[in-house]
Coordinates of C-alpha atoms and ligand atoms in Angstrom, one line a residue:
X1244 CA 96.2 106.6 84.9
X1245 CA 98.7 103.8 84.7
X1246 CA 98.7 100.2 83.4
X1247 CA 98.8 97.3 85.9
X1248 CA 98.0 93.7 86.4
X1249 CA 95.2 93.3 89.0
X1250 CA 94.2 90.2 90.9
X1251 CA 90.7 90.1 92.2
X1252 CA 88.0 87.7 93.3
X1253 CA 84.6 87.6 91.6
X1254 CA 81.2 87.4 93.5
X1255 CA 81.1 83.6 92.8
X1256 CA 84.5 83.2 94.6
X1257 CA 86.3 83.0 91.2
X1258 CA 89.9 84.2 91.0
X1259 CA 91.3 86.2 88.1
X1260 CA 94.1 88.4 87.1
X1261 CA 93.8 90.9 84.2
X1262 CA 95.7 93.8 82.6
X1263 CA 93.9 97.0 83.4
X1264 CA 94.2 100.8 83.8
X1265 CA 94.2 102.3 87.3
X1266 CA 94.1 105.8 88.7
X1267 CA 97.0 107.0 90.8
X1268 CA 94.4 107.8 93.5
X1269 CA 93.9 104.0 93.9
X1270 CA 97.5 103.4 95.0
X1271 CA 97.7 102.2 98.6
X1272 CA 97.5 105.0 101.2
X1273 CA 99.7 103.0 103.5
X1274 CA 102.8 103.7 101.5
X1275 CA 105.0 106.8 102.0
X1276 CA 107.0 106.6 98.7
X1277 CA 105.6 106.6 95.2
X1278 CA 107.8 104.9 92.5
X1279 CA 107.6 105.1 88.8
X1280 CA 108.3 101.4 88.0
X1281 CA 110.5 100.7 85.0
X1282 CA 111.0 96.9 85.4
X1283 CA 109.5 94.0 87.3
X1284 CA 109.8 90.3 87.1
X1285 CA 108.0 87.0 87.2
X1286 CA 109.1 84.7 90.0
X1287 CA 107.6 81.4 91.1
X1288 CA 105.6 83.2 93.7
X1289 CA 104.2 85.6 91.1
X1290 CA 103.1 82.6 89.2
X1291 CA 101.1 81.5 92.3
X1292 CA 99.7 85.0 92.8
X1293 CA 98.6 85.5 89.2
X1294 CA 97.0 82.0 88.8
X1295 CA 95.7 81.7 92.4
X1296 CA 97.2 78.2 92.6
X1297 CA 98.2 78.8 96.2
X1298 CA 96.9 81.5 98.6
X1299 CA 99.8 83.9 98.5
X1300 CA 97.6 86.9 97.8
X1301 CA 96.2 88.1 101.2
X1302 CA 94.1 91.1 100.2
X1303 CA 91.9 91.9 97.2
X1304 CA 92.1 93.6 94.8
X1305 CA 95.9 93.5 94.6
X1306 CA 98.6 94.4 92.1
X1307 CA 100.9 91.3 92.0
X1308 CA 104.7 91.5 91.6
X1309 CA 107.1 90.8 94.4
X1310 CA 109.9 92.8 92.7
X1311 CA 110.2 96.3 91.3
X1312 CA 112.9 98.7 90.2
X1313 CA 112.3 102.3 89.2
X1314 CA 112.5 106.0 90.2
X1315 CA 111.0 107.8 93.2
X1316 CA 108.5 110.4 92.2
X1317 CA 107.2 111.5 95.6
X1318 CA 108.4 110.7 99.1
X1319 CA 107.4 111.5 102.7
X1320 CA 110.2 109.2 103.9
X1321 CA 113.4 110.7 105.2
X1322 CA 115.7 108.4 103.3
X1323 CA 114.2 109.0 99.8
X1324 CA 113.6 111.9 97.5
X1325 CA 112.2 112.3 93.9
X1326 CA 114.8 111.1 91.4
X1327 CA 116.3 108.4 93.6
X1328 CA 116.7 105.0 91.8
X1329 CA 115.4 102.2 93.9
X1330 CA 114.6 98.5 94.0
X1331 CA 112.3 96.5 96.2
X1332 CA 111.7 92.8 96.9
X1333 CA 109.8 90.9 99.5
X1334 CA 108.2 92.4 102.7
X1335 CA 104.9 91.0 101.5
X1336 CA 104.8 93.3 98.4
X1337 CA 102.8 91.5 95.7
X1338 CA 101.2 89.4 98.5
X1339 CA 99.5 91.6 101.0
X1340 CA 100.6 95.0 99.7
X1341 CA 100.3 96.2 96.0
X1342 CA 103.4 95.1 94.0
X1343 CA 105.6 95.8 91.0
X1344 CA 103.7 94.5 88.0
X1345 CA 102.4 98.0 87.2
X1346 CA 103.7 101.3 85.9
X1347 CA 103.3 103.0 89.4
X1348 CA 103.7 101.7 93.0
X1349 CA 103.3 103.2 96.4
X1350 CA 105.3 101.4 99.1
X1351 CA 107.0 101.9 102.5
X1352 CA 110.3 103.7 102.2
X1353 CA 111.7 101.3 104.9
X1354 CA 111.4 98.5 102.3
X1355 CA 113.4 100.2 99.5
X1356 CA 117.0 99.5 98.6
X1357 CA 119.1 102.1 96.6
X1358 CA 119.9 100.7 93.2
X1359 CA 123.6 99.8 93.5
X1360 CA 126.1 101.7 91.4
X1361 CA 126.7 99.9 88.1
X1362 CA 123.4 98.0 88.1
X1363 CA 120.6 99.1 85.7
X1364 CA 117.0 98.8 86.7
X1365 CA 116.6 96.1 84.0
X1366 CA 119.6 94.1 85.3
X1367 CA 118.4 94.4 88.9
X1368 CA 115.0 92.9 87.8
X1369 CA 116.7 90.2 85.6
X1370 CA 118.3 89.2 88.9
X1371 CA 115.1 89.8 90.9
X1372 CA 114.1 87.9 94.1
X1373 CA 115.3 84.7 92.6
X1374 CA 118.8 85.9 92.0
X1375 CA 119.0 87.9 95.3
X1376 CA 117.9 84.7 97.1
X1377 CA 120.6 82.8 95.2
X1378 CA 123.1 85.4 96.5
X1379 CA 121.8 84.9 100.1
X1380 CA 122.4 81.2 99.7
X1381 CA 125.9 81.7 98.4
X1382 CA 126.7 84.2 101.2
X1383 CA 125.6 81.6 103.8
X1384 CA 127.8 78.9 102.2
X1385 CA 130.7 81.3 101.9
X1386 CA 130.6 82.3 105.6
X1387 CA 130.5 78.6 106.4
X1388 CA 133.4 77.7 104.2
X1389 CA 135.5 80.6 105.4
X1390 CA 135.0 79.5 109.1
X1391 CA 135.7 75.8 108.2
X1392 CA 138.8 76.7 106.0
X1393 CA 137.3 75.2 102.9
X1394 CA 138.8 76.8 99.7
X1395 CA 136.9 77.3 96.4
X1396 CA 137.7 74.4 94.0
X1397 CA 138.5 72.0 96.8
X1398 CA 135.2 70.0 96.1
X1399 CA 132.0 69.9 94.2
X1400 CA 129.0 72.2 95.0
X1401 CA 125.5 71.0 94.0
X1402 CA 122.9 73.4 92.7
X1403 CA 119.4 71.9 92.4
X1404 CA 116.5 73.4 90.3
X1405 CA 119.4 74.5 88.0
X1406 CA 117.2 75.4 85.0
X1407 CA 115.2 77.9 87.1
X1408 CA 116.0 81.4 88.3
X1409 CA 117.6 80.7 91.7
X1410 CA 119.5 77.9 90.2
X1411 CA 120.9 79.8 87.2
X1412 CA 122.1 82.8 89.3
X1413 CA 123.6 80.4 91.9
X1414 CA 125.6 78.5 89.2
X1415 CA 127.0 81.8 87.8
X1416 CA 128.0 83.1 91.2
X1417 CA 129.6 79.9 92.5
X1418 CA 131.5 79.3 89.2
X1419 CA 132.8 82.9 89.3
X1420 CA 134.1 82.2 92.8
X1421 CA 136.1 79.2 91.5
X1422 CA 133.8 76.4 92.6
X1423 CA 133.2 73.1 90.8
X1424 CA 129.5 73.4 90.2
X1425 CA 127.3 70.3 89.5
X1426 CA 123.9 71.4 88.1
X1427 CA 120.9 69.1 88.8
X1428 CA 118.1 69.5 86.3
X1429 CA 115.0 67.7 84.9
X1430 CA 115.9 69.2 81.5
X1431 CA 119.1 67.4 80.4
X1432 CA 118.7 69.0 76.9
X1433 CA 119.6 72.3 78.6
X1434 CA 123.1 71.0 79.3
X1435 CA 124.9 73.5 77.0
X1436 CA 123.0 76.3 78.6
X1437 CA 123.9 75.2 82.2
X1438 CA 127.6 74.7 81.2
X1439 CA 127.5 78.2 79.6
X1440 CA 126.5 79.6 83.0
X1441 CA 129.5 77.9 84.6
X1442 CA 128.4 74.3 85.6
X1443 CA 131.3 71.8 85.4
X1444 CA 128.8 68.9 85.2
X1445 CA 125.1 68.4 84.6
X1446 CA 123.2 65.6 86.4
X1447 CA 119.6 64.3 85.9
X1448 CA 117.5 65.4 88.9
X1449 CA 115.9 61.9 89.0
X1450 CA 119.1 60.8 90.8
X1451 CA 118.0 63.1 93.7
X1452 CA 114.2 63.3 93.6
X1453 CA 113.2 59.8 94.8
X1454 CA 113.4 58.6 98.5
X1455 CA 117.0 57.7 99.4
X1456 CA 119.1 56.4 102.2
X1457 CA 119.8 58.6 105.3
X1458 CA 123.5 58.6 104.6
X1459 CA 124.9 58.3 101.1
X1460 CA 128.4 58.6 99.5
X1461 CA 129.9 61.9 100.6
X1462 CA 130.2 64.2 97.6
X1463 CA 129.3 67.9 98.1
X1464 CA 131.2 70.6 100.1
X1465 CA 128.0 72.7 99.7
X1466 CA 124.6 72.7 98.2
X1467 CA 122.2 75.4 97.0
X1468 CA 118.7 73.8 97.0
X1469 CA 115.6 75.4 95.6
X1470 CA 113.7 72.2 95.3
X1471 CA 113.0 70.8 98.9
X1472 CA 111.4 67.4 99.6
X1473 CA 113.4 64.2 98.7
X1474 CA 115.9 66.3 96.7
X1475 CA 116.9 68.3 99.8
X1476 CA 117.0 65.1 101.9
X1477 CA 119.3 63.3 99.4
X1478 CA 121.4 66.5 99.1
X1479 CA 122.0 66.5 102.9
X1480 CA 122.6 62.7 102.9
X1481 CA 125.4 63.1 100.3
X1482 CA 127.1 66.3 101.7
X1483 CA 130.6 65.8 102.9
X1484 CA 131.7 65.8 106.5
X1485 CA 131.4 69.4 107.8
X1486 CA 129.7 70.7 104.7
X1487 CA 126.7 72.9 104.4
X1488 CA 123.4 73.0 102.6
X1489 CA 121.5 76.3 101.9
X1490 CA 117.7 75.5 101.5
X1491 CA 115.5 78.2 100.0
X1492 CA 112.8 76.5 97.9
X1493 CA 110.1 74.0 97.5
X1494 CA 109.7 73.3 93.8
X1495 CA 109.4 69.6 94.4
X1496 CA 107.6 69.9 97.7
X1497 CA 107.5 71.6 101.1
X1498 CA 108.2 68.3 102.9
X1499 CA 111.6 67.3 104.2
X1500 CA 111.6 63.5 104.5
X1501 CA 115.1 63.3 106.0
X1502 CA 116.8 61.9 109.1
X1503 CA 119.2 63.5 111.6
X1504 CA 122.0 61.3 110.4
X1505 CA 123.8 63.8 108.2
X1506 CA 123.7 66.4 111.0
X1507 CA 124.8 64.3 113.9
X1508 CA 127.1 61.9 112.2
X1509 CA 128.8 64.2 109.6
X1510 CA 128.4 67.6 111.2
X1511 CA 126.5 68.8 108.2
X1512 CA 124.9 72.3 108.6
X1513 CA 121.5 73.2 107.1
X1514 CA 121.0 76.9 106.5
X1515 CA 117.4 78.1 106.0
X1516 CA 117.3 81.1 103.6
X1517 CA 114.5 83.6 103.7
X1518 CA 114.5 86.5 101.3
X1519 CA 111.2 88.1 102.2
X1520 CA 112.0 89.5 105.7
X1521 CA 115.8 89.5 105.5
X1522 CA 117.1 92.5 107.4
X1523 CA 118.1 95.6 105.3
X1524 CA 121.8 95.3 106.0
X1525 CA 121.9 91.7 104.6
X1526 CA 119.8 92.8 101.5
X1527 CA 122.1 95.7 100.8
X1528 CA 125.2 93.5 101.1
X1529 CA 123.6 90.9 98.7
X1530 CA 122.6 93.5 96.1
X1531 CA 126.1 95.2 96.3
X1532 CA 127.7 91.8 95.6
X1533 CA 125.3 91.0 92.8
X1534 CA 126.3 94.3 91.2
X1535 CA 130.0 93.5 91.3
X1536 CA 130.2 89.7 91.1
X1537 CA 127.5 88.5 88.7
X1538 CA 128.8 88.1 85.1
X1539 CA 126.5 90.2 82.9
X1540 CA 126.8 88.0 79.8
X1541 CA 125.7 85.0 81.9
X1542 CA 122.8 87.1 83.4
X1543 CA 121.8 88.0 79.8
X1544 CA 122.0 84.3 78.7
X1545 CA 119.5 83.3 81.4
X1546 CA 117.0 86.3 80.9
X1547 CA 114.0 86.6 78.7
X1548 CA 112.1 89.9 78.4
X1549 CA 108.3 90.2 78.5
X1550 CA 105.7 93.0 78.5
X1551 CA 102.9 93.2 81.1
X1552 CA 100.4 91.2 79.0
X1553 CA 102.9 88.5 78.3
X1554 CA 103.6 88.3 82.1
X1555 CA 100.1 87.0 82.5
X1556 CA 100.7 84.1 80.2
X1557 CA 104.1 83.3 81.8
X1558 CA 102.5 82.6 85.2
X1559 CA 101.3 79.1 84.5
X1560 CA 104.5 78.3 82.6
X1561 CA 106.8 79.1 85.6
X1562 CA 104.6 76.9 87.9
X1563 CA 104.9 74.1 85.3
X1564 CA 108.7 74.3 85.5
X1565 CA 108.8 75.3 81.8
X1566 CA 110.6 78.7 82.2
X1567 CA 114.4 78.6 81.8
X1568 CA 116.3 81.1 83.9
X1569 CA 114.7 84.5 84.6
X1570 CA 111.8 86.5 83.2
X1571 CA 112.2 90.3 83.3
X1572 CA 109.1 92.4 82.7
X1573 CA 109.1 95.8 81.0
X1574 CA 106.0 97.3 82.6
X1575 CA 105.9 100.1 79.9
X1576 CA 105.8 97.6 77.0
Ligands
NDP1402 P1 111.8 78.5 89.0 O1 110.4 78.0 88.6 O2 112.5 79.5 88.1 O3 112.8 77.3 89.2 C1 112.5 76.1 89.9 C2 113.2 74.9 89.2 O4 113.0 73.8 90.1 C3 112.6 74.5 87.9 O5 113.1 75.3 86.8 C4 113.0 73.1 87.8 O6 114.4 73.1 87.4 C5 113.0 72.6 89.3 N1 111.7 71.9 89.5 C6 110.5 72.3 89.2 N2 109.6 71.3 89.6 C7 110.3 70.3 90.2 C8 110.0 69.1 90.7 N3 108.7 68.6 90.8 N4 111.0 68.3 91.2 C9 112.3 68.7 91.1 N5 112.7 69.9 90.6 C10 111.7 70.7 90.1 O7 111.7 79.1 90.4 P2 112.7 80.0 91.2 O8 114.1 79.6 90.8 O9 112.3 81.4 91.1 O10 112.4 79.6 92.7 C11 112.8 78.3 93.1 C12 112.1 77.9 94.4 O11 112.7 78.8 95.4 C13 110.6 78.1 94.5 O12 110.1 77.0 95.3 C14 110.4 79.4 95.2 O13 109.2 79.5 95.8 C15 111.6 79.4 96.1 N6 112.0 80.8 96.5 C16 112.2 81.0 97.9 C17 112.6 82.2 98.3 C18 112.9 82.4 99.7 O14 112.8 83.6 100.2 N7 113.2 81.4 100.5 C19 112.8 83.3 97.4 C20 112.8 82.9 96.0 C21 112.3 81.7 95.6 P3 114.9 72.0 86.4 O15 114.0 72.0 85.2 O16 116.3 72.4 86.0 O17 114.9 70.7 87.1

């Protein structure tokens, strides 16, 4: 038997998630690798899966948790053997396939990434999908800047949703590369925290969240946006000539009320960042870089540790934007 969170629907179409005990025989037969999970996380999407606030869960009953890190106990997959230390995020795990908020998981070996040298399971999950997505954003901007000949420190880089998980890791990574990071937040009282992660300046998100002009004063050489909607539109409108915006999130909204002006008049490039189906080579590159480039003291500063039962209570909080940084879940606590 093992402990797990389980999402299910009741006969009267009600939706619930509870902490329960499951039998290993109940693990999905479709997987070819069994993992003893050590750590998982709570991301924004896990908040949606646990509360049912948006239909991210595609089959019932389902163990939520889009991230996991642990040790292989059984494998019918050629790449993996018992004892291998692995991590997993995306590929519909925690949405249509049983996920990581449990002590055991059975998954497809094709989805697993070897835990990079020098990264513990806890650190990998403190980073989680949010941090890995931040790295995908940073890698897209870096490729752009290298092609355009833009040097770190030659201009300001905007990070929106700065108080959240993607935002926190993006700030720490960009600051370590020598960039002048401006953090946009709705929590100005978290200014010391954001500067501790490496932000040079903290701005109130209200300056970006209302409808704005199609072209605004040029300010950013690059943007990491986890917020979408008017914030993304204003970020594009104030990006400097030839700059780039990496869009990965929708915390303000899924809409994009923009115009083509920044793209056709200033040559701004908008990169769409998807973490879920990113190819294995890009995942491995992102995780390797996280293992070497992310300052551990900054990661610790943005991480709060929870047990499985506390993870349930954290789900509404992350949807309400009340979680600072990252939540890592010790599934054995
Ligand atoms: P968090 O909840 O940790 O952070 C989101 C942050 O956005 C909040 O902390 C808050 O920051 C800000 N925010 C919340 N509501 C609003 C609002 N109404 N208007 C403006 N800002 C708001 O989530 P994550 O960092 O884990 O994820 C961020 C987004 O990225 C989510 O939308 C998520 O779904 C998406 N995502 C996408 C991925 C992909 O593959 N493309 C992968 C991972 C995440 P503050 O208080 O500082 O303003």
